[in-house]
XYZ file of N, CA and C in Angstrom:
753
model
N -92.718 -21.654 -116.419
C -91.526 -21.439 -116.390
C -90.306 -22.168 -116.184
N -89.726 -22.798 -117.042
C -89.084 -23.729 -116.864
C -87.368 -23.258 -116.540
N -86.782 -23.201 -115.522
C -85.828 -22.829 -114.737
C -84.430 -23.740 -115.037
N -83.206 -23.627 -115.831
C -81.970 -24.838 -115.595
C -81.452 -23.986 -114.606
N -80.877 -24.977 -113.920
C -80.020 -24.549 -112.899
C -78.730 -25.124 -113.042
N -77.685 -24.814 -113.426
C -76.519 -25.138 -113.523
C -75.298 -25.317 -112.408
N -74.976 -26.765 -111.839
C -74.252 -26.477 -110.751
C -72.578 -26.755 -110.677
N -72.114 -25.886 -109.754
C -70.787 -25.488 -109.990
C -70.056 -25.742 -109.042
N -68.762 -25.626 -109.129
C -67.865 -25.280 -108.193
C -66.083 -25.635 -108.314
N -65.385 -25.487 -108.203
C -63.977 -24.962 -108.161
C -63.197 -26.080 -107.526
N -63.675 -26.825 -106.485
C -62.786 -27.480 -105.756
C -62.584 -28.765 -105.702
N -62.913 -29.212 -106.647
C -63.019 -30.404 -107.376
C -61.940 -31.440 -106.745
N -61.907 -32.246 -106.565
C -60.656 -32.690 -105.748
C -59.681 -33.624 -106.736
N -60.492 -34.232 -108.057
C -59.906 -35.024 -108.819
C -59.483 -33.854 -110.149
N -59.801 -32.792 -110.526
C -59.494 -32.144 -111.260
C -59.720 -30.525 -110.328
N -59.020 -30.045 -110.301
C -59.415 -28.540 -109.798
C -59.332 -27.624 -110.334
N -60.293 -26.584 -109.755
C -60.973 -25.558 -111.032
C -60.876 -26.206 -112.685
N -62.133 -27.395 -112.230
C -62.047 -27.692 -114.157
C -62.518 -26.804 -114.909
N -63.503 -26.265 -114.029
C -64.683 -25.165 -114.408
C -64.667 -23.799 -115.252
N -62.965 -23.863 -114.829
C -62.395 -22.520 -114.916
C -61.089 -22.628 -115.943
N -60.888 -23.790 -116.444
C -60.078 -24.061 -117.470
C -60.240 -23.482 -118.818
N -59.500 -23.239 -119.359
C -59.452 -22.683 -120.899
C -59.615 -23.580 -121.836
N -61.048 -23.362 -122.307
C -61.164 -24.440 -123.450
C -61.400 -23.445 -124.470
N -60.188 -23.692 -125.596
C -60.302 -22.436 -126.873
C -60.344 -21.169 -125.910
N -59.778 -20.605 -125.402
C -59.835 -19.371 -124.806
C -60.497 -18.833 -123.966
N -61.903 -19.742 -123.782
C -62.702 -19.278 -122.806
C -62.583 -20.384 -121.547
N -63.437 -19.895 -119.928
C -63.446 -20.834 -119.298
C -64.224 -21.939 -120.076
N -64.264 -22.900 -119.055
C -65.175 -24.338 -119.812
C -66.731 -24.097 -119.379
N -66.700 -23.581 -118.318
C -68.302 -23.246 -117.777
C -68.654 -22.418 -118.622
N -67.857 -21.279 -119.083
C -68.583 -20.113 -120.148
C -68.866 -21.355 -121.373
N -67.654 -22.262 -122.206
C -68.555 -22.973 -122.945
C -69.703 -24.018 -122.508
N -69.725 -24.269 -121.566
C -70.906 -25.123 -121.457
C -72.193 -23.860 -121.741
N -72.264 -22.792 -120.588
C -73.260 -21.749 -120.932
C -73.621 -21.940 -122.053
N -72.560 -21.317 -122.821
C -73.141 -21.016 -124.218
C -74.001 -22.065 -124.862
N -74.073 -23.361 -124.478
C -74.402 -24.056 -125.277
C -76.036 -24.379 -124.735
N -76.090 -24.544 -123.595
C -77.285 -24.335 -122.942
C -78.268 -23.353 -123.361
N -77.542 -22.136 -123.825
C -78.252 -21.020 -124.161
C -78.827 -20.919 -125.563
N -78.915 -22.384 -126.275
C -79.181 -22.487 -127.644
C -80.581 -23.661 -127.488
N -80.650 -24.195 -126.272
C -82.255 -24.325 -125.939
C -83.004 -23.538 -126.115
N -84.255 -24.275 -126.580
C -85.543 -23.642 -127.419
C -86.365 -23.395 -125.852
N -86.592 -24.587 -125.038
C -87.467 -24.417 -123.832
C -87.168 -24.232 -122.611
N -86.053 -23.747 -122.356
C -85.172 -23.096 -121.211
C -85.256 -22.061 -121.117
N -86.279 -21.349 -120.236
C -86.663 -19.798 -119.876
C -85.801 -19.134 -119.544
N -84.932 -20.054 -118.882
C -83.987 -19.038 -117.620
C -82.712 -19.849 -117.221
N -81.497 -19.220 -117.462
C -80.815 -19.742 -116.488
C -79.706 -19.726 -115.425
N -79.200 -20.316 -114.391
C -78.895 -19.852 -113.036
C -78.030 -20.674 -112.800
N -77.103 -20.369 -112.622
C -75.986 -20.632 -111.744
C -75.797 -20.976 -110.358
N -75.911 -22.266 -109.884
C -75.809 -22.251 -108.596
C -74.372 -22.915 -107.797
N -73.635 -21.898 -107.010
C -72.202 -22.107 -106.529
C -72.272 -22.233 -105.276
N -71.005 -22.394 -104.660
C -71.181 -22.566 -103.213
C -70.787 -21.322 -102.849
N -70.941 -20.921 -101.315
C -70.789 -19.471 -100.630
C -68.892 -19.668 -100.380
N -68.770 -20.488 -100.870
C -66.874 -20.717 -100.134
C -66.341 -19.302 -100.904
N -64.960 -18.774 -100.806
C -63.855 -18.067 -101.376
C -63.567 -18.519 -102.596
N -63.361 -20.122 -102.570
C -63.202 -20.673 -103.978
C -63.599 -20.169 -104.768
N -65.064 -20.080 -104.436
C -66.257 -20.109 -105.989
C -66.323 -18.443 -106.591
N -65.765 -17.979 -105.561
C -65.786 -15.925 -106.196
C -65.244 -15.681 -107.196
N -64.744 -16.450 -108.016
C -64.535 -16.543 -109.250
C -65.572 -17.085 -110.257
N -66.459 -17.521 -109.549
C -67.392 -18.369 -110.766
C -68.586 -17.173 -110.871
N -68.514 -17.025 -109.317
C -69.498 -15.765 -109.614
C -69.511 -14.142 -110.329
N -67.765 -14.357 -110.620
C -67.275 -13.236 -111.447
C -67.512 -13.701 -112.770
N -67.250 -14.726 -113.093
C -67.585 -15.204 -114.537
C -68.681 -15.345 -115.133
N -69.818 -15.539 -113.823
C -71.508 -15.348 -114.330
C -71.903 -13.522 -114.601
N -71.345 -12.896 -113.857
C -71.582 -11.531 -113.920
C -71.019 -11.159 -114.799
N -69.620 -11.518 -115.016
C -69.160 -11.178 -116.835
C -70.317 -11.961 -117.816
N -70.475 -13.282 -117.890
C -71.761 -13.711 -118.630
C -73.172 -12.958 -118.836
N -73.474 -12.272 -117.924
C -74.573 -11.649 -117.559
C -75.597 -13.252 -117.489
N -74.832 -13.929 -116.226
C -75.643 -14.963 -116.129
C -76.268 -14.893 -114.418
N -77.509 -15.529 -113.780
C -77.380 -14.970 -112.917
C -76.951 -16.209 -112.081
N -76.465 -15.818 -110.332
C -75.176 -16.855 -109.968
C -75.966 -16.499 -108.353
N -76.102 -18.233 -107.911
C -76.465 -18.304 -106.402
C -75.504 -18.438 -105.644
N -75.034 -18.016 -105.172
C -74.516 -18.846 -103.399
C -74.556 -19.382 -101.961
N -74.532 -20.758 -102.118
C -75.235 -21.451 -101.444
C -74.029 -22.331 -100.208
N -74.588 -23.616 -99.658
C -73.725 -24.229 -98.992
C -73.016 -25.232 -100.122
N -71.713 -25.803 -99.369
C -71.133 -26.685 -100.610
C -71.625 -27.572 -100.493
N -71.846 -28.339 -99.353
C -71.800 -29.655 -99.641
C -73.678 -30.053 -99.586
N -74.061 -29.115 -99.017
C -76.070 -29.537 -98.958
C -76.258 -29.152 -100.853
N -75.951 -29.656 -101.503
C -76.294 -28.998 -102.992
C -77.920 -28.733 -103.250
N -78.618 -29.726 -102.403
C -80.168 -29.935 -102.218
C -80.429 -28.588 -101.881
N -80.277 -28.144 -100.771
C -80.825 -26.638 -100.405
C -80.170 -25.311 -101.373
N -79.188 -25.856 -101.994
C -78.691 -24.673 -102.756
C -79.427 -24.697 -103.751
N -79.804 -25.736 -104.496
C -80.884 -26.375 -105.626
C -81.716 -24.832 -105.700
N -82.205 -25.838 -103.849
C -84.026 -24.939 -103.404
C -84.025 -23.617 -103.508
N -82.512 -23.314 -102.665
C -83.102 -21.634 -102.759
C -82.529 -20.446 -103.896
N -81.576 -21.454 -104.637
C -81.553 -21.081 -106.470
C -82.911 -20.692 -106.825
N -83.860 -21.579 -107.169
C -84.830 -21.108 -107.005
C -85.970 -20.757 -106.994
N -86.091 -20.200 -105.853
C -87.083 -19.268 -105.212
C -87.102 -18.155 -105.835
N -86.268 -16.944 -106.189
C -86.778 -15.548 -106.565
C -87.579 -16.288 -108.143
N -87.201 -16.992 -108.371
C -87.960 -17.328 -110.393
C -89.505 -17.683 -110.508
N -89.676 -18.295 -108.836
C -91.084 -19.071 -108.950
C -91.359 -19.993 -110.374
N -90.189 -20.748 -109.993
C -90.217 -21.348 -112.208
C -91.114 -23.265 -111.391
N -91.849 -23.450 -112.366
C -92.905 -24.797 -112.040
C -92.060 -25.898 -112.151
N -90.797 -26.135 -113.081
C -90.243 -26.717 -113.438
C -88.381 -26.517 -113.347
N -87.470 -27.507 -113.063
C -86.564 -27.478 -113.249
C -85.694 -28.246 -113.626
N -85.016 -27.990 -114.397
C -83.930 -28.985 -115.116
C -82.664 -28.765 -114.235
N -82.187 -29.528 -113.685
C -80.752 -30.157 -112.729
C -79.532 -30.455 -113.915
N -78.685 -29.250 -114.446
C -77.977 -29.449 -115.110
C -76.233 -29.777 -114.167
N -75.319 -30.535 -114.476
C -73.824 -30.489 -113.990
C -72.464 -29.482 -114.636
N -71.955 -28.748 -114.136
C -71.250 -27.854 -114.697
C -69.663 -28.455 -115.280
N -69.709 -30.233 -115.662
C -68.679 -30.997 -115.536
C -68.722 -31.232 -116.898
N -70.254 -30.780 -117.686
C -70.535 -31.109 -119.377
C -69.839 -29.846 -120.263
N -69.299 -29.923 -120.701
C -68.729 -28.871 -121.714
C -69.665 -29.314 -123.010
N -70.033 -29.993 -122.912
C -70.415 -31.170 -124.473
C -71.922 -31.014 -123.866
N -72.896 -30.264 -123.394
C -73.773 -30.768 -122.956
C -74.470 -30.397 -124.186
N -75.775 -31.143 -124.675
C -76.816 -31.072 -125.778
C -78.035 -30.639 -125.474
N -78.230 -29.149 -125.840
C -79.270 -28.889 -125.667
C -80.834 -29.080 -127.109
N -80.842 -29.864 -127.769
C -81.566 -30.690 -128.325
C -81.903 -31.589 -127.254
N -81.002 -32.445 -126.948
C -81.416 -33.258 -125.986
C -82.112 -32.907 -124.636
N -81.569 -31.940 -124.258
C -82.459 -31.262 -122.937
C -83.771 -30.982 -123.585
N -83.850 -30.204 -124.928
C -85.773 -29.623 -125.058
C -86.266 -31.502 -124.883
N -85.678 -32.060 -125.969
C -86.872 -33.321 -125.893
C -87.226 -33.932 -124.770
N -86.170 -34.075 -123.724
C -86.690 -34.417 -122.138
C -87.403 -33.561 -121.632
N -87.705 -31.933 -121.720
C -88.823 -31.029 -121.618
C -89.787 -31.523 -121.841
N -89.948 -31.984 -123.426
C -90.779 -32.345 -123.877
C -91.630 -33.316 -123.325
N -91.179 -34.365 -123.351
C -91.280 -35.661 -122.678
C -92.045 -35.602 -121.084
N -91.186 -34.578 -120.277
C -91.464 -34.085 -119.168
C -93.030 -34.094 -119.416
N -93.319 -32.955 -119.131
C -94.327 -31.916 -119.554
C -95.753 -32.763 -120.398
N -95.259 -33.482 -121.520
C -96.137 -34.341 -122.343
C -97.263 -35.515 -121.256
N -96.064 -35.671 -120.136
C -96.435 -37.083 -119.024
C -97.117 -36.811 -118.271
N -96.569 -35.303 -117.739
C -97.091 -34.795 -116.644
C -96.198 -35.500 -115.422
N -95.065 -35.325 -115.780
C -94.388 -36.505 -114.646
C -93.379 -35.963 -113.814
N -93.822 -36.264 -112.271
C -92.619 -35.537 -111.209
C -91.380 -35.221 -111.329
N -90.409 -36.157 -112.078
C -89.531 -36.158 -112.433
C -88.984 -36.741 -113.966
N -87.798 -36.631 -114.147
C -87.667 -37.020 -115.480
C -86.295 -37.043 -115.768
N -85.644 -37.581 -116.704
C -84.466 -37.586 -116.472
C -84.041 -38.926 -118.005
N -82.689 -38.302 -118.666
C -82.331 -39.753 -119.451
C -80.915 -40.331 -118.975
N -80.928 -40.177 -118.057
C -79.772 -40.976 -116.913
C -80.424 -42.026 -115.855
N -81.348 -42.259 -115.735
C -82.205 -43.568 -114.863
C -81.611 -44.490 -115.122
N -81.517 -45.115 -116.094
C -81.148 -46.282 -117.008
C -80.232 -45.625 -117.854
N -79.160 -45.426 -118.101
C -78.159 -44.362 -119.163
C -78.283 -45.149 -120.267
N -77.920 -44.499 -121.280
C -77.768 -45.115 -123.058
C -77.208 -43.456 -123.601
N -77.075 -42.634 -123.181
C -76.300 -41.510 -123.760
C -75.070 -41.293 -122.793
N -74.094 -40.694 -123.574
C -72.787 -40.711 -123.246
C -73.145 -39.932 -121.988
N -71.846 -40.054 -121.016
C -71.615 -39.790 -119.708
C -71.436 -37.980 -120.327
N -71.624 -37.434 -119.799
C -71.542 -35.802 -119.826
C -72.835 -35.095 -120.941
N -74.224 -36.272 -121.322
C -75.195 -35.516 -121.885
C -76.705 -35.688 -120.817
N -75.926 -36.117 -119.188
C -77.461 -36.394 -118.338
C -77.776 -34.974 -118.178
N -79.159 -35.025 -117.652
C -80.131 -33.831 -117.326
C -80.891 -34.786 -116.870
N -81.729 -33.516 -115.828
C -82.487 -34.121 -115.450
C -83.958 -33.090 -114.822
N -85.258 -33.136 -114.963
C -86.295 -32.125 -114.619
C -87.254 -32.944 -113.673
N -87.285 -32.000 -112.496
C -88.714 -32.127 -111.514
C -89.350 -30.995 -111.525
N -90.552 -31.164 -110.947
C -91.293 -30.190 -110.910
C -91.066 -29.514 -109.495
N -91.585 -27.889 -109.329
C -91.232 -26.971 -108.354
C -91.920 -27.987 -106.918
N -92.749 -28.786 -107.141
C -93.110 -29.442 -105.772
C -92.550 -30.439 -105.689
N -91.777 -31.026 -106.591
C -91.431 -32.675 -106.600
C -90.022 -32.103 -105.544
N -89.015 -30.654 -105.930
C -88.062 -30.121 -105.262
C -88.280 -29.523 -104.338
N -89.303 -29.120 -103.993
C -89.887 -28.963 -102.060
C -89.864 -30.312 -101.817
N -90.843 -31.001 -102.075
C -90.650 -32.351 -101.140
C -89.244 -32.501 -101.317
N -88.574 -32.767 -102.158
C -87.163 -33.799 -101.778
C -86.189 -32.640 -100.952
N -86.404 -31.321 -100.992
C -85.695 -30.192 -99.839
C -86.260 -30.976 -98.383
N -87.132 -31.380 -98.144
C -87.919 -31.839 -96.321
C -87.494 -33.048 -96.543
N -87.981 -33.970 -97.548
C -87.346 -35.193 -96.736
C -86.131 -35.974 -97.027
N -85.433 -35.250 -97.984
C -84.377 -36.683 -98.204
C -83.042 -35.493 -96.828
N -82.454 -36.620 -96.023
C -81.960 -36.291 -94.997
C -80.098 -36.938 -94.809
N -80.231 -37.752 -95.810
C -78.900 -38.006 -95.583
C -77.503 -37.451 -96.068
N -76.665 -37.102 -95.788
C -75.257 -36.612 -96.649
C -75.458 -37.086 -98.344
N -75.731 -37.709 -98.711
C -75.669 -38.593 -99.967
C -77.216 -37.782 -100.966
N -78.152 -37.868 -99.958
C -79.292 -37.620 -100.508
C -79.071 -35.917 -100.635
N -78.168 -34.887 -99.825
C -78.481 -34.004 -100.008
C -76.847 -33.539 -100.694
N -76.239 -34.044 -100.843
C -75.305 -33.252 -102.189
C -75.778 -34.144 -103.428
N -76.379 -35.381 -103.491
C -76.579 -35.612 -104.880
C -78.126 -35.594 -104.891
N -78.390 -34.148 -105.615
C -79.909 -33.126 -105.271
C -81.201 -34.601 -105.717
N -80.699 -35.136 -106.080
C -82.001 -36.255 -106.945
C -82.199 -37.486 -106.368
N -80.786 -37.779 -105.605
C -80.821 -39.870 -105.369
C -81.984 -40.104 -104.544
N -82.570 -38.693 -103.769
C -83.499 -39.020 -102.724
C -84.518 -40.131 -104.266
N -84.615 -39.805 -105.401
C -86.238 -39.864 -105.782
C -85.521 -41.416 -106.694
N -84.265 -41.300 -106.176
C -84.074 -42.848 -107.020
C -84.002 -44.052 -106.017
N -83.705 -43.436 -104.788
C -84.184 -44.434 -103.535
C -85.832 -44.905 -103.036
N -86.120 -43.955 -103.904
C -87.551 -44.144 -103.207
C -88.539 -43.627 -104.347
N -88.474 -44.820 -105.563
C -88.770 -44.393 -106.828
C -90.610 -44.650 -106.917
N -91.110 -45.040 -105.927
C -92.295 -45.845 -105.836
C -92.898 -44.422 -105.723
N -92.786 -43.286 -104.944
C -93.102 -42.073 -105.050
C -92.930 -41.311 -105.405
N -92.814 -41.385 -106.930
C -93.003 -40.480 -108.168
C -93.350 -40.939 -109.463
N -93.914 -40.253 -109.859
C -94.248 -40.395 -111.182
C -92.979 -40.032 -112.245
N -92.368 -40.871 -112.356
C -90.969 -40.851 -113.251
C -90.989 -40.923 -114.503
N -89.891 -40.504 -115.245
C -90.502 -40.246 -116.800
C -88.708 -40.706 -117.493
N -88.551 -41.751 -118.079
C -87.343 -41.935 -119.022
C -86.911 -41.526 -120.275
N -85.848 -40.949 -120.699
C -85.629 -40.892 -122.408
C -84.541 -41.583 -122.718
N -84.491 -42.602 -123.478
C -83.298 -43.213 -123.620
C -83.069 -43.322 -125.359
N -81.813 -43.789 -125.641
C -81.789 -44.068 -127.151
C -81.106 -45.434 -127.311
N -81.356 -46.032 -128.433
C -80.811 -47.130 -129.375
C -80.539 -46.817 -130.440
N -78.959 -47.421 -130.890
C -78.207 -47.730 -129.358
C -77.604 -47.327 -128.637
N -77.359 -47.955 -127.489
C -76.993 -47.732 -126.139
C -75.338 -46.619 -126.861
N -75.501 -45.072 -126.188
C -74.173 -44.987 -125.670
C -73.483 -44.610 -124.896
N -73.970 -45.609 -123.761
C -73.501 -44.672 -122.389
C -72.468 -45.399 -122.274
N -71.328 -46.234 -123.093
C -70.393 -46.596 -122.408
C -69.061 -45.118 -122.933
N -69.772 -44.376 -123.770
C -68.705 -42.855 -124.274
C -68.697 -41.420 -123.263
N -67.490 -41.315 -122.795
C -67.523 -40.568 -121.824
C -67.057 -39.305 -122.020
N -67.947 -37.879 -122.205
C -67.801 -36.873 -122.254
C -67.770 -36.233 -120.896
N -67.817 -36.323 -120.003
C -67.927 -35.238 -118.467
C -66.574 -35.393 -118.229
N -66.217 -34.594 -117.774
C -64.510 -33.884 -116.975
C -64.474 -33.608 -116.188
N -64.294 -34.906 -115.435
C -63.755 -35.342 -113.998
C -62.318 -35.172 -113.061
N -61.656 -35.282 -114.652
C -60.477 -36.486 -114.844
C -59.213 -34.985 -116.024
N -58.112 -34.976 -115.863
C -57.210 -35.011 -116.432
C -57.453 -35.237 -118.160
N -57.306 -36.473 -118.072
C -57.701 -37.333 -119.224
C -59.041 -36.933 -119.929
N -60.122 -37.193 -119.270
C -61.775 -36.452 -119.493
C -60.950 -34.771 -120.200
N -60.526 -34.276 -119.758
C -60.605 -32.623 -120.209
C -59.791 -32.686 -121.714
N -58.794 -33.806 -121.596
C -57.717 -33.823 -123.205
C -58.654 -34.275 -124.238
N -59.591 -35.359 -124.085
C -60.790 -35.953 -124.746
C -61.585 -34.417 -125.380
N -61.919 -33.884 -124.440
C -63.327 -32.363 -124.430
C -62.606 -31.306 -125.817
N -60.982 -31.326 -125.031
C -60.606 -30.207 -125.786
C -60.193 -30.266 -127.058
N -59.813 -31.663 -127.451
C -59.539 -32.086 -128.617
C -61.134 -32.432 -130.065
N -61.955 -32.349 -129.251
C -63.082 -31.972 -129.979
C -63.315 -30.836 -129.856
N -63.381 -29.992 -129.234
C -63.266 -28.699 -129.333
C -62.298 -28.193 -130.524
N -61.130 -28.388 -130.480
C -60.074 -27.802 -131.250
C -60.782 -28.321 -132.725
N -60.908 -29.208 -132.946
C -61.985 -29.995 -134.304
C -62.840 -29.231 -134.919
N -63.714 -29.412 -134.247
C -65.171 -28.828 -134.493
C -65.320 -27.296 -134.046
N -64.883 -26.514 -132.776
C -66.027 -25.763 -132.845
C -65.356 -24.188 -133.726
N -63.970 -24.387 -133.982
C -63.851 -23.367 -135.147
C -64.551 -23.131 -136.247
N -65.059 -24.905 -136.625
C -65.930 -24.439 -137.918
C -67.698 -24.533 -138.086
N -68.336 -24.728 -135.839
C -69.111 -24.343 -136.685
C -69.349 -24.650 -134.811
N -69.436 -23.642 -134.071
C -69.551 -23.174 -132.561
C -70.747 -24.226 -132.323
N -71.813 -24.109 -133.031
C -72.736 -24.805 -132.464
C -73.325 -26.519 -132.741
N -72.146 -26.845 -132.827
C -71.566 -28.327 -133.367
C -72.363 -28.950 -131.978
N -72.769 -30.365 -133.173
C -74.401 -30.957 -132.495
C -73.563 -32.038 -131.854
N -74.243 -33.606 -130.945
C -74.116 -34.642 -130.814
C -73.292 -35.562 -131.706
N -74.721 -35.105 -133.009
C -74.222 -35.727 -134.339
C -72.424 -35.761 -134.810
N -72.671 -34.310 -134.610
C -70.984 -33.833 -134.929
C -69.700 -34.308 -134.303
N -69.839 -34.767 -133.201
C -69.176 -35.507 -132.301
C -68.980 -36.778 -132.216
N -70.069 -37.833 -132.880
C -70.019 -38.968 -133.220
C -69.257 -39.245 -134.201
N -69.564 -37.962 -135.281
C -68.765 -38.520 -136.661
C -67.369 -38.340 -136.596
N -67.066 -37.077 -136.029
C -65.575 -36.687 -135.053
C -65.295 -38.420 -135.045
N -65.617 -39.073 -133.798
C -64.826 -40.270 -132.998
C -65.187 -41.347 -133.876
N -66.075 -41.675 -135.236
C -66.163 -42.316 -135.945
C -64.704 -42.208 -137.019
N -64.276 -40.989 -137.264
C -63.250 -40.788 -138.353
C -61.926 -40.850 -137.136
N -62.108 -40.516 -136.123
C -60.663 -40.650 -135.085
C -60.893 -41.643 -133.724
N -61.291 -42.824 -134.229
C -61.811 -43.282 -133.141
C -60.674 -43.559 -132.208
N -59.528 -43.348 -132.356
C -58.083 -43.126 -130.641
C -58.563 -42.306 -129.696
N -59.407 -41.104 -130.582
C -59.792 -40.276 -129.520
C -60.759 -40.692 -128.069
N -61.481 -41.643 -128.479
C -62.508 -42.485 -127.713
C -61.672 -43.099 -126.508
N -60.115 -43.495 -126.577
C -59.378 -44.440 -125.785
C -58.599 -43.537 -124.756
N -58.585 -42.197 -124.836
C -58.524 -40.922 -123.986
C -58.821 -41.161 -122.543
N -60.103 -41.524 -122.537
C -60.146 -41.526 -120.722
C -60.972 -42.545 -120.375
N -60.928 -43.850 -121.217
C -61.813 -45.056 -121.022
C -61.574 -46.005 -119.368
N -60.530 -45.056 -118.780
C -60.579 -45.958 -117.824
C -60.772 -45.380 -116.100
N -62.115 -44.610 -116.308
C -62.899 -44.016 -115.269
C -64.368 -44.505 -115.738
N -64.906 -44.499 -114.816
C -66.574 -45.330 -114.480
C -67.382 -43.547 -114.258
N -68.635 -43.916 -114.639
C -69.700 -43.079 -114.734
C -70.172 -43.189 -113.318
N -70.050 -41.471 -112.348
C -71.156 -41.783 -111.304
C -69.698 -41.800 -110.084
N -68.706 -41.487 -110.366
C -67.593 -42.068 -109.308
C -68.081 -40.968 -108.130
N -68.413 -40.008 -108.618
C -68.560 -39.177 -107.112
C -69.679 -39.226 -106.485
N -70.475 -39.952 -106.910
C -72.096 -40.869 -105.687
C -71.273 -42.100 -105.151
N -70.369 -42.629 -105.579
C -69.792 -43.881 -105.336
C -68.939 -43.654 -104.151
N -67.883 -42.204 -103.778
C -67.582 -41.972 -102.952
C -68.368 -41.187 -101.807
N -69.220 -40.898 -102.311
C -70.156 -40.453 -101.152
C -70.458 -41.436 -100.503
N -71.496 -42.795 -100.925
C -71.761 -43.519 -100.789
C -70.769 -44.514 -99.709
N -69.579 -44.579 -99.992
C -68.714 -45.178 -99.308
C -68.166 -44.636 -97.855
N -68.400 -43.294 -98.208
C -68.064 -42.076 -96.882
C -69.184 -43.019 -95.922
N -70.192 -42.666 -96.591
C -71.804 -43.245 -95.467
C -71.322 -44.296 -94.934
N -71.359 -45.074 -95.497
C -70.799 -46.420 -95.322
C -70.099 -46.722 -93.826
N -68.961 -45.823 -94.106
C -67.670 -46.061 -93.319
C -67.929 -45.228 -91.948
N -69.092 -44.260 -92.065
C -68.647 -43.157 -90.787
C -69.612 -43.380 -89.435
C-alpha cells in the first residue's frame, strides 16, 4: 500500500495562511489535493497538520473534502509523519508538502515506479534538482521511515523529515529521478506573495480551459508569456531548510 502524506500548516512566517488562500474560489490546499487525487499509484492520501489551534481550519477543510487528517507536533514533523502513517500500515510513503499547488501526479507516479523497480530505501526527484521547485516529491519505505524516527535527533532532522538521509546517504539505497534539460531555475512553490501571484496567474489562464492541466501546459504558457517567470525570481530553493540550519548553528 502506497500512502501519500501531505504536510501542511497555517502559520507560515513568510505567507501566513497560504495553504488556505483562495485560488480560483477554492483553498490552495484543496487545489493541490485535487491534483494529487489524479495519481494512479497513490492508494491513499492523508494530510498531516499540527495540533495547534491555527490548524483547526486545515482539519475542517480535510473533513469537507473527505480526506483523512492527522494532527501532531508542529515542529517535530518527522514524528507527525511517522504517527500519521501508522493507521494505514503502508509499505511505502510518499512525502509531499502543502505549498505546491502545481503538483504533477504523472511525475509522482514516475517516481513511485522508479522507486519500486529499483528496490530503493528512498527516492526523490529533488536530490540534485532538475525539476521546477514546487514539483518536489520523495518516497521512502516504511522501514526507512521507522529508522528515521529512531535515529534523527537534531531539530533540522526532525523538522525536515528526510534531512537525515541527505546527511547519511551511505546508509541508504537511494534512487533519483531527473530530467534533461534541467528546469530547476523555475520556481512554482508558494512561500512568498510573489510565488502565489505566479501560481494564481497560471491557474487563471489554464484551469478554466482544462482543470487537469499538466506540467507541459504550464511550460507552454510560460513560453508564450515569459514575463510570468520574472514574478518570483528573487527567492531561492529550500530557504526554509537554510533558516533551520542557521538557527541550529547559532543556538
